[in-house]
Coordinates of C-alpha atoms in Angstrom, one line a residue:
Chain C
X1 CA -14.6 71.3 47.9
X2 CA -15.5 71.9 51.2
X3 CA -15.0 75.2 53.3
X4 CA -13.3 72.6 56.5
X5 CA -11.3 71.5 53.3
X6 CA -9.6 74.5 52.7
X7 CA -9.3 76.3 55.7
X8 CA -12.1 76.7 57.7
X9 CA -11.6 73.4 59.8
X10 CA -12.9 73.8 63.3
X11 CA -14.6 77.0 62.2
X12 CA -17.2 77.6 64.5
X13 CA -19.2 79.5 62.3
X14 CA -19.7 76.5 60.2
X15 CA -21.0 74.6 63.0
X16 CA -23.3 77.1 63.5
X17 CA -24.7 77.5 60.4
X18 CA -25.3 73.5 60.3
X19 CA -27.1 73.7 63.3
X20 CA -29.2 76.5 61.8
X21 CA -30.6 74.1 59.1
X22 CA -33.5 72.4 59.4
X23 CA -34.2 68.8 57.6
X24 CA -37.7 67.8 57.0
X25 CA -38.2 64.6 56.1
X26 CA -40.3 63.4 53.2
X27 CA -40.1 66.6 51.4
X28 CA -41.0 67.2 48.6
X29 CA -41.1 63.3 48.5
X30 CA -41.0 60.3 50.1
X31 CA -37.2 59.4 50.8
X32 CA -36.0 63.1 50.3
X33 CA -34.4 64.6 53.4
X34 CA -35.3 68.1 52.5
X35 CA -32.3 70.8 53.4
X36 CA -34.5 73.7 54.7
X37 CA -32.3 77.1 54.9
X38 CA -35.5 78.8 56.0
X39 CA -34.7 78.8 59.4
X40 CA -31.3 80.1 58.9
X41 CA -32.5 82.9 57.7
X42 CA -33.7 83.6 61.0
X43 CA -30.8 83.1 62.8
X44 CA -29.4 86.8 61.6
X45 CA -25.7 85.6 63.1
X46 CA -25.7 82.3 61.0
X47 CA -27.0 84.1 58.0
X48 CA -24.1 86.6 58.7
X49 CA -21.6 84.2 58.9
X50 CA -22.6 82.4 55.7
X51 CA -22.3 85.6 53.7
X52 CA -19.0 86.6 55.4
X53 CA -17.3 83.5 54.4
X54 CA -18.3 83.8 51.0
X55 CA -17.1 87.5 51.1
X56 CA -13.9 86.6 52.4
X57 CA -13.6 84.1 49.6
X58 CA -14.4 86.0 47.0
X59 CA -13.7 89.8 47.4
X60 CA -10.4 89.6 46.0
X61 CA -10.7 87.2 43.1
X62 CA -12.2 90.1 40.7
X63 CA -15.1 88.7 40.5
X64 CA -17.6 91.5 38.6
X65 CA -20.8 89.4 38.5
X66 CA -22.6 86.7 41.0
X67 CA -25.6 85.1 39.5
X68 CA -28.7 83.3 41.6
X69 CA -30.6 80.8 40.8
X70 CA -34.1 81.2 41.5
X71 CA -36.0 81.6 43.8
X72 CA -32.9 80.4 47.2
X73 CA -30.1 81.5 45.0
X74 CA -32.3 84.9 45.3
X75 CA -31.4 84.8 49.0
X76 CA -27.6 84.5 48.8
X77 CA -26.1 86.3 46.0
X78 CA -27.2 90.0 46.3
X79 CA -25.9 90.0 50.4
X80 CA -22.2 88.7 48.5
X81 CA -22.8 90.8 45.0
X82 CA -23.1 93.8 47.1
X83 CA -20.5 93.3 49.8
X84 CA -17.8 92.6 46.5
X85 CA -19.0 95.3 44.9
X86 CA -20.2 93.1 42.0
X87 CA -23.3 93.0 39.7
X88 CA -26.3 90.6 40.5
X89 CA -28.6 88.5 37.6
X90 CA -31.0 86.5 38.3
X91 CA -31.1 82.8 36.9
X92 CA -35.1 82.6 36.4
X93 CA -37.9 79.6 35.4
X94 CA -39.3 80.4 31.9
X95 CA -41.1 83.1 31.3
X96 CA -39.9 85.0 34.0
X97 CA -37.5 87.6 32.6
X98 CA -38.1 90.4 30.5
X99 CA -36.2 91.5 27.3
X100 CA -33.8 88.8 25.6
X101 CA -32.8 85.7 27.2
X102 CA -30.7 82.8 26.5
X103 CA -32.2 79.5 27.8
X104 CA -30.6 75.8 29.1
X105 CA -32.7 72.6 29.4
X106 CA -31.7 71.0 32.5
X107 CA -32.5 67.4 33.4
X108 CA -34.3 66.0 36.5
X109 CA -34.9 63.2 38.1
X110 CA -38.1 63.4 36.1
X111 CA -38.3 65.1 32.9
X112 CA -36.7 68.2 32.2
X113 CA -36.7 71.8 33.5
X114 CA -35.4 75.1 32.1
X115 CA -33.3 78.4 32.9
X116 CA -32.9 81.5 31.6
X117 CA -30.5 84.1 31.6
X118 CA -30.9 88.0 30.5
X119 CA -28.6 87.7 26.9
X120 CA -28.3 91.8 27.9
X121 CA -26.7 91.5 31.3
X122 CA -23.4 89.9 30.7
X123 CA -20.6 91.1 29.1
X124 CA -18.0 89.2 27.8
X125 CA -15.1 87.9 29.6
X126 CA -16.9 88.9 33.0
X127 CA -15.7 86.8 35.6
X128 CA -19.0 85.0 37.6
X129 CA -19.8 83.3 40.6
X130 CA -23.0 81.1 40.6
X131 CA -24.7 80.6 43.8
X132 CA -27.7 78.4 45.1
X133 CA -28.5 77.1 48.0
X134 CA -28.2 73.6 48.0
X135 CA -26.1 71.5 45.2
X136 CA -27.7 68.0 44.9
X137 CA -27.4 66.8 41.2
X138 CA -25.7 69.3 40.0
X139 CA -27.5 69.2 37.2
X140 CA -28.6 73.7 38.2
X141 CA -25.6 74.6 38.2
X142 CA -24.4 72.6 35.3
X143 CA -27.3 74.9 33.3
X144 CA -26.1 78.0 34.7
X145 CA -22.5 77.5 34.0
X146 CA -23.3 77.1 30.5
X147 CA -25.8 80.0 30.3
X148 CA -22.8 82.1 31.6
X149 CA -20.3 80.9 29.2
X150 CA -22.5 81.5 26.2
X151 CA -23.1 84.5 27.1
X152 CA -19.4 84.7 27.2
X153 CA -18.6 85.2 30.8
X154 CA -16.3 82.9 32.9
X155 CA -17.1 81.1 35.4
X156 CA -14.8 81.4 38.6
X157 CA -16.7 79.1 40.6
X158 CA -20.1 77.4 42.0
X159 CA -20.7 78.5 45.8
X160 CA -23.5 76.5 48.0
X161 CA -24.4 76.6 51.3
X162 CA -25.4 72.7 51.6
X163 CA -23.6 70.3 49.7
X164 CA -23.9 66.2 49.1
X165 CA -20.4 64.8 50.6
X166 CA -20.0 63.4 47.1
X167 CA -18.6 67.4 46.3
X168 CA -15.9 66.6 48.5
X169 CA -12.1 66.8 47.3
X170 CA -11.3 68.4 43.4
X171 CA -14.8 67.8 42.8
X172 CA -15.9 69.9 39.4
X173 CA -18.8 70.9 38.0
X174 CA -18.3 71.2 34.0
X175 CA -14.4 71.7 34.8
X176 CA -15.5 74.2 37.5
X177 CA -14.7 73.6 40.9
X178 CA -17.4 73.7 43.6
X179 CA -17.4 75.3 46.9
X180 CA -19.4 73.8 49.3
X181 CA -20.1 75.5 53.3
X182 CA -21.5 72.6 55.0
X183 CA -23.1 68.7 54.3
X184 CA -26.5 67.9 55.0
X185 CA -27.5 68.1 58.3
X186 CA -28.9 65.1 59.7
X187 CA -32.6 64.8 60.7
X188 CA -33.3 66.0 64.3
X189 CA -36.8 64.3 66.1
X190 CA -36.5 66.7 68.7
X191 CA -36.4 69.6 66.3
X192 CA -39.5 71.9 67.0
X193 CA -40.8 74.9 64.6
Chain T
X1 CA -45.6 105.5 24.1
X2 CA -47.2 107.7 25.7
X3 CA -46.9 108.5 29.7
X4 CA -49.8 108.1 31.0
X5 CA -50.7 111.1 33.5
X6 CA -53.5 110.6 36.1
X7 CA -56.2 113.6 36.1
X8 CA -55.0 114.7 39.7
X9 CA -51.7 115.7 38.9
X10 CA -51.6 116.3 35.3
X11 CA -51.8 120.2 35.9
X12 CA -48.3 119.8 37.5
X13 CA -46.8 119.1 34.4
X14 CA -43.1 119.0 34.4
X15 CA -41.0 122.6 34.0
X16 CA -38.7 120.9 32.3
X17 CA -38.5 121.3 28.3
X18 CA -39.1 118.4 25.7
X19 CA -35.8 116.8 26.9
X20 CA -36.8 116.1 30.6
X21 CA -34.0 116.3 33.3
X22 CA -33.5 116.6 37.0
X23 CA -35.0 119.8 38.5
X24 CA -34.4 120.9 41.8
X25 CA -36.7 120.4 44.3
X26 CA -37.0 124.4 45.4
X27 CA -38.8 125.2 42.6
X28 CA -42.2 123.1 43.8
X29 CA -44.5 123.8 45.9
X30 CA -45.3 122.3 49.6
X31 CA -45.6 118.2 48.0
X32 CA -42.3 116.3 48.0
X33 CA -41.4 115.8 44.2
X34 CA -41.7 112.1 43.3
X35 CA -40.3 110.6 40.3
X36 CA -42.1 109.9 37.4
X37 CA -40.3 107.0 35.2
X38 CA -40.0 107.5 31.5
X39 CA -41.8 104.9 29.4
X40 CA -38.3 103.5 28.3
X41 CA -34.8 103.4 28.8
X42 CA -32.9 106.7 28.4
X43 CA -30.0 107.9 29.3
X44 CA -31.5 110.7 30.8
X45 CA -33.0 111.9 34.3
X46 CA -35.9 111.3 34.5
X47 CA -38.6 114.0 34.4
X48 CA -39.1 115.6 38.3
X49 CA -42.7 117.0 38.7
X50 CA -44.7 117.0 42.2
X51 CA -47.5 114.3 42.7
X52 CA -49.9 115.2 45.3
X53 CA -51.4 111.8 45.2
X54 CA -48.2 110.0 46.0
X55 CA -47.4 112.5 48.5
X56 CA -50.6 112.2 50.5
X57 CA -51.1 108.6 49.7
X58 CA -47.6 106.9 50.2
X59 CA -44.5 108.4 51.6
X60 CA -41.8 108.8 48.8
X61 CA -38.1 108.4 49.7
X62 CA -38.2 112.3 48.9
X63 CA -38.7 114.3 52.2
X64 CA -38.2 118.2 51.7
X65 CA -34.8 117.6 49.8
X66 CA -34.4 115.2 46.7
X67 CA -31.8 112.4 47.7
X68 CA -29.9 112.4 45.0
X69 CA -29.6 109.0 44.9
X70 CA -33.3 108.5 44.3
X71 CA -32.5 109.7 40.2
X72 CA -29.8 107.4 39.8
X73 CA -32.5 104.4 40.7
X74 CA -34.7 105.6 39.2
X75 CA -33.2 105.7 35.4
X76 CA -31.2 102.4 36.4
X77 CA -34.7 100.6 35.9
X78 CA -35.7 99.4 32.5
X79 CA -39.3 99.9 31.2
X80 CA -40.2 97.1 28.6
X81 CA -43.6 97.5 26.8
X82 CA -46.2 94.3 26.4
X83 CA -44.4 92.0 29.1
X84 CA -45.8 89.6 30.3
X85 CA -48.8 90.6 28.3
X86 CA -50.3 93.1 25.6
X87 CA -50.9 96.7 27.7
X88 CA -48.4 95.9 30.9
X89 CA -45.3 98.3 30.9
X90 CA -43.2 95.9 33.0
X91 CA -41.3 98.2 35.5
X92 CA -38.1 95.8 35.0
X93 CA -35.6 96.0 37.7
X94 CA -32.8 93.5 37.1
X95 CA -31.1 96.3 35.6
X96 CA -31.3 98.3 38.7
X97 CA -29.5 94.5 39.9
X98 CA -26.4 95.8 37.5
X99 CA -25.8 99.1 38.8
X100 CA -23.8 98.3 41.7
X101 CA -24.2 102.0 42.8
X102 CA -27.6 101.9 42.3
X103 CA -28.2 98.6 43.8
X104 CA -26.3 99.5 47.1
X105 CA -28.1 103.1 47.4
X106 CA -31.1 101.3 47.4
X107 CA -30.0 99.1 50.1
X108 CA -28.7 102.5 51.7
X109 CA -32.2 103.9 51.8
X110 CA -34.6 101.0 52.8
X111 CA -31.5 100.4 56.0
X112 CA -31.3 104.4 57.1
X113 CA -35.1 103.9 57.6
X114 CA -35.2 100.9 59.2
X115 CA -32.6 100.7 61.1
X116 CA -33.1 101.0 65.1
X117 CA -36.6 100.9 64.7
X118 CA -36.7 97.7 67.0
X119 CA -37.8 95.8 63.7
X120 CA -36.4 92.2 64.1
X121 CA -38.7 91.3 61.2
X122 CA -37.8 91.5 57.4
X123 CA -40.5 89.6 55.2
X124 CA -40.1 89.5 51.6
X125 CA -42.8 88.2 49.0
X126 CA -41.0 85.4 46.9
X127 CA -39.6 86.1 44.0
X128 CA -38.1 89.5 44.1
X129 CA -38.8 90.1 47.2
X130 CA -35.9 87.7 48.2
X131 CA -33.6 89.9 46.4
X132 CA -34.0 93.1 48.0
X133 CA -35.2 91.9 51.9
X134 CA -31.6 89.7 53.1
X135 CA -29.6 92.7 52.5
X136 CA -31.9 95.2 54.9
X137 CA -32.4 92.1 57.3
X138 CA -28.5 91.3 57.2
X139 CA -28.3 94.8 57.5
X140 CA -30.5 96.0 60.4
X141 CA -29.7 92.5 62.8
X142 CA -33.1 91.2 61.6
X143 CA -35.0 87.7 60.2
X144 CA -35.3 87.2 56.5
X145 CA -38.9 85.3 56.1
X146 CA -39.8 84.6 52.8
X147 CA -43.1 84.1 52.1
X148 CA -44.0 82.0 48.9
X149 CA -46.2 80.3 46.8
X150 CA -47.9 77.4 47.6
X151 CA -46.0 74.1 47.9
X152 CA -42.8 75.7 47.9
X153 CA -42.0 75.7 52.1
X154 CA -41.4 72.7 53.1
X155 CA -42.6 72.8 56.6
X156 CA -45.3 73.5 58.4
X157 CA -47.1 76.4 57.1
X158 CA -49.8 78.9 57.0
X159 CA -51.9 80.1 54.1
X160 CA -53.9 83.7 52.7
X161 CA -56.0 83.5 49.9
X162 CA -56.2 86.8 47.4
X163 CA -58.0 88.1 44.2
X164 CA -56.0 88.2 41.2
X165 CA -57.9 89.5 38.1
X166 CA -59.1 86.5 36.8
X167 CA -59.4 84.0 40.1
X168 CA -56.9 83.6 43.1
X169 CA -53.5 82.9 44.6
X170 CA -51.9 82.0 47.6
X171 CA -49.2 83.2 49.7
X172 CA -47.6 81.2 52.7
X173 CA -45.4 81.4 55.3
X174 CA -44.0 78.9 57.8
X175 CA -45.6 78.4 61.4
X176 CA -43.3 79.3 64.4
X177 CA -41.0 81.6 61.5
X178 CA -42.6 84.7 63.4
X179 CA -43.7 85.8 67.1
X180 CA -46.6 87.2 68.6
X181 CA -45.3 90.9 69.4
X182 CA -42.4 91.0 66.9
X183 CA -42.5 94.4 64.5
X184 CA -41.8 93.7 60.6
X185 CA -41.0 95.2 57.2
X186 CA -42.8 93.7 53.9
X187 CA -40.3 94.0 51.4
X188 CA -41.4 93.8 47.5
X189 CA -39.6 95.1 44.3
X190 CA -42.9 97.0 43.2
X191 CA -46.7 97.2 44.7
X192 CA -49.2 97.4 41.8
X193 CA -52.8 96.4 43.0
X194 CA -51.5 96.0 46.0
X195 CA -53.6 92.3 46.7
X196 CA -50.1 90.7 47.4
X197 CA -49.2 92.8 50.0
X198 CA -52.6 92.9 51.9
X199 CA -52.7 89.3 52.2
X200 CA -49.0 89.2 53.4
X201 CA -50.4 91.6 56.0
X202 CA -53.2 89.6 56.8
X203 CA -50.9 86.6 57.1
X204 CA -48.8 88.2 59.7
X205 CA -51.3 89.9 61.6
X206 CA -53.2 86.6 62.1
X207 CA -50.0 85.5 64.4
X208 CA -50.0 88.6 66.4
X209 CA -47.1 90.6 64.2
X210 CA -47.4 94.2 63.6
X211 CA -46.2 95.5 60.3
X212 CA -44.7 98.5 60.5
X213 CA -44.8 99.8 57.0
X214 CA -44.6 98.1 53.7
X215 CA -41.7 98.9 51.8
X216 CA -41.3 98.9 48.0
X217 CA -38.8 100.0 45.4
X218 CA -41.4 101.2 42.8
X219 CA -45.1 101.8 43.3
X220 CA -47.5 102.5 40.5
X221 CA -50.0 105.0 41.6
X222 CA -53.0 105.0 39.6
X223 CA -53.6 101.1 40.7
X224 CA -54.1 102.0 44.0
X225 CA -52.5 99.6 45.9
X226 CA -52.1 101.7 48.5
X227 CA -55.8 101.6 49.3
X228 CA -55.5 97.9 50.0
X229 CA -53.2 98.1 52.9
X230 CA -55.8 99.4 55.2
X231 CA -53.9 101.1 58.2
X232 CA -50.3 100.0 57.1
X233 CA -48.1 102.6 55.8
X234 CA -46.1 102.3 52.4
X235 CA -42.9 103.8 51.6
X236 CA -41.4 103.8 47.9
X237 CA -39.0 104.6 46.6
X238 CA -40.3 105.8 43.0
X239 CA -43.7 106.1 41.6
X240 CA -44.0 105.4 37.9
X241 CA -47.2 106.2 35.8
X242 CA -48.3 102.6 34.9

C-alpha cells in the first residue's frame, strides 16, 4: 500500500521526498535504475518528512520494536524507533553480530544471500516494524519477517521509503501488508551531483 | 577475564570495594572520571575511577559533574569475549540499541553538543555509524553523509585508502555530497585504532570541509586512536580498557 493510498494524497511532503531521490542509471548493473536515498539524506526537510510520516503511522499501533536491514535500513529505523519510543535491532550480513543469532537464506536474482538476527533481542509476542529503504523483490523483507516470527515476535508491518508500483493496493508480504512512501523516481538527464 | 589497566592510570584504582558501583565524582581529584566498562555484562554500575589519559587525550562526556546518564550507557553495552576473533573483547552495542532510555540519552548527549554549533554536516562511517549519525543530523537541521565501503555508493565518488593490520581498506563518499566551507561531525559507534576515522578526515578535508570533532560512543584508550586524528578533536562518550 501506498502512503497517497491511504491518506496522504496530494501530500506535499511526498512530492518532496520524490524529488529528493536520485536515480542512477546502470547501477549496480546494466538495466537497473538504481533508487539512490543518498541525497535525501541531505535534504534535512525531506529526511524529516519521511521520518514524521512513519511516526505518525506508527506511534500509536504499540509497536515495541523496529528492525533495519543493513546497512539503509540502518538509516531509517533508529530516527522512528526513537521517536515511538521503541527498541532498535539490526538485521545484519553474516558474520556481523555478536552473541547468538538466528539466520534466513534469502534468494536473489543470483544465488542466495543471508540475514541474521540477535536470537537475544526479541521477546516473544513483541509487536515489530521492519524497515528498509527500498522494497524491490521482496525477497529482504520476506527473510526478515520470518527471522522475527521465529524469534516469536509479530510482525505489524513492512515500511519503505521507495516501492515498485507492483506494492500498490492489499499488496502483502508473507500475509503482512506493506507500506510504501513513494515509487521510483524517474531518471532525470539534467540531474547534477 | 581480567580488565586490563594501562600503566598510566593503574595507581587510580577504583575506591570502590570488590563489588564495583557508581562513586561520586567529588571524591577524585582535578581529572573528570571516565568510565571504565566491565569485561562482561552485569547488572551493576560500572566501576568509576579517574583516567588521566582519557582526560588529557579525548574529552569524555564527563565535565566536572558525572551526567548521570553516562552510567546507564555505559552498563547498557554488552562486552562479548573472542568476537570476531581470538583476543578481541567486542564492545557490543546493539544492546545499548534496546534500552530505549539509554538509546535516546545518547542521542541527548551527542545533540546538546552539537547543536547551534553552525554544523550542517553529520558524516557517519557505514555500518554503525548509520545508526547513531541520522538521529543528531535529524536532530541538529543537518546532512546525513554516509561514507562506505567500496562499491557500495552508487554515484560518483571519492576514495581514501588506510592500513588495516594485515593490508588495506577503503572508505568513500559521494562527490558534490559535501561543500567547500561546510563544518561536520564524524559519527562512529566506537574509535579503536583510530585508521577509519583519519581517513574519513582526510576524505573530507581533501574537499575543503572542516571537521569539527570526531564523535564516538566508546573509545578504547590504550589503542590510541586518538593519536591518528592529528589536530581533530574526539569526544566519547565512555572509554573501556580494551
Amino acid at each position: 500500500m501506498f502512503a497517497v493510498e491511504n491518506g496522504l494524497q496530494g501530500d506535499p511532503r511526498l512530492k518532496a521526498i520524490s524529488d529528493a531521490i536520485r536515480v542512477i542509471p546502470h547501477f549496480p548493473k546494466t538495466g537497473i535504475m538504481f533508487q539512490d536515498i543518498t541525497t535525501l539524506l541531505l535534504d534535512p526537510v525531506a529526511f524529516k518528512h519521511v521520518v514524521d510520516i512513519f511516526v505518525d503511522r506508527y506511534e500509536h499501533m504499540n509497536i515495541s520494536l523496529v528492525a533495519g536491514v543493513e546497512a539503509r535500513g540502518f538509516i531509517f529505523g533508529p530516527p522512528i524507533a526513537l521517536a515511538i519510543g521503541a527498541k532498535f535491532i539490526p538485521l545484519r550480513k553474516p558474520g556481523k553480530l555478536p552473541g547468538k543469532v538466528i539466520s534466513e537464506e534469502y534468494e536473489l536474482e543470483y544465488g542466495r544471500d543471508r540475514l541474521e538476527m540477535s536470537v537475544e533481542a526479541v521477546k516473544s509476542d513483541e509487536r515489530a516494524l521492519v524497515i528498509d529503504d527500498l522494497v524491490a523483490t521482496g525477497g529482504t523483507l520476506s527473510a526478515s519477517i520470518s527471522l522475527l516470527e521465529r524469534a516469536g515476535a509479530e510482525v505489524v508491518e513492512c515500511a519503505c521509503v521507495v516501492g515498485l508500483p507492483k506494492f500498490k493496493g492489499q499488496c502483502k508480504l508473507k500475509g503482512k501488508p506493506l507500506y510504501v512512501l513513494v515509487e521510483p523516481s524517474q531518471f532525470d538527464e539534467l540531474t547534477t551531483l | 577475564m581480567q580488565t586490563i589497566i594501562s600503566p598510566l592510570v593503574s595507581h587510580r584504582l577504583c575506591l570502590a570495594p570488590a563489588v564495583p558501583r557508581y562513586r561520586l565524582p567529588n571524591i577524585y581529584h582535578r581529572a573528570p572520571p571516565s568510565i571504565r566498562l566491565s569485561n562482561h555484562r552485569s547488572t551493576t554500575s560500572p566501576c568509576l575511577f579517574s583516567s588521566a589519559a582519557a582526560s588529557r587525550d579525548s574529552e569524555m562526556a564527563t565535565e566536572d559533574v558525572q551526567d548521570p546518564r553516562i552510567a546507564k550507557i555505559a552498563s547498557s553495552i554488552r562486552v562479548i569475549p573472542d568476537f570476531p576473533k581470538p583476543g578481541i573483547m567486542f564492545q557490543d552495542i546493539t544492546t545499548l540499541l534496546l534500552d530505549t532510555e539509554a538509546f535516546k540519552d545518547t542521542i541527548a548527549l551527542f545533540v546538546d553538543r552539537y547543536k547551534d554549533k553552525g554544523i550542517s554536516v553529520v558524516a557517519g562511517v557505514e555500518a554503525r555509524g548509520f545508526i547513531f549519525g541520522p538521529p543528531i543530523a535529524l536532530a541538529i537541521g543537518a546532512k546525513f553523509v554516509p561514507m562506505r565501503k567500496p562499491k557500495k555508493l552508487p554515484g560518483k565518488v571519492i576514495s581514501e585508502e588506510y592500513s588495516l593490520e594485515y593490508g588495506t581498506d577503503t572508505i568513500e563518499m559521494h562527490v558534490g555530497a559535501v561543500e567547500p566551507g561546510e563544518r561536520a561531525i564524524i559519527i562512529d559507534d566506537l574509535i579503536a585504532t583510530g585508521g577509519t576515522l583519519a581517513a574519513a578526515i582526510r576524505l573530507l578535508e581533501r574537499v575543503g570541509v572542516k571537521i569539527v570533532e570526531c564523535a564516538c560512543v566508546i573509545e578504547l584508550p590504550e589503542l590510541k586512536g586518538k593519536e591518528k586524528l592529528g589536530e581533530t578533536p574526539l569526544f566519547v562518550l565512555v572509554s573501556s580498557a580494551a
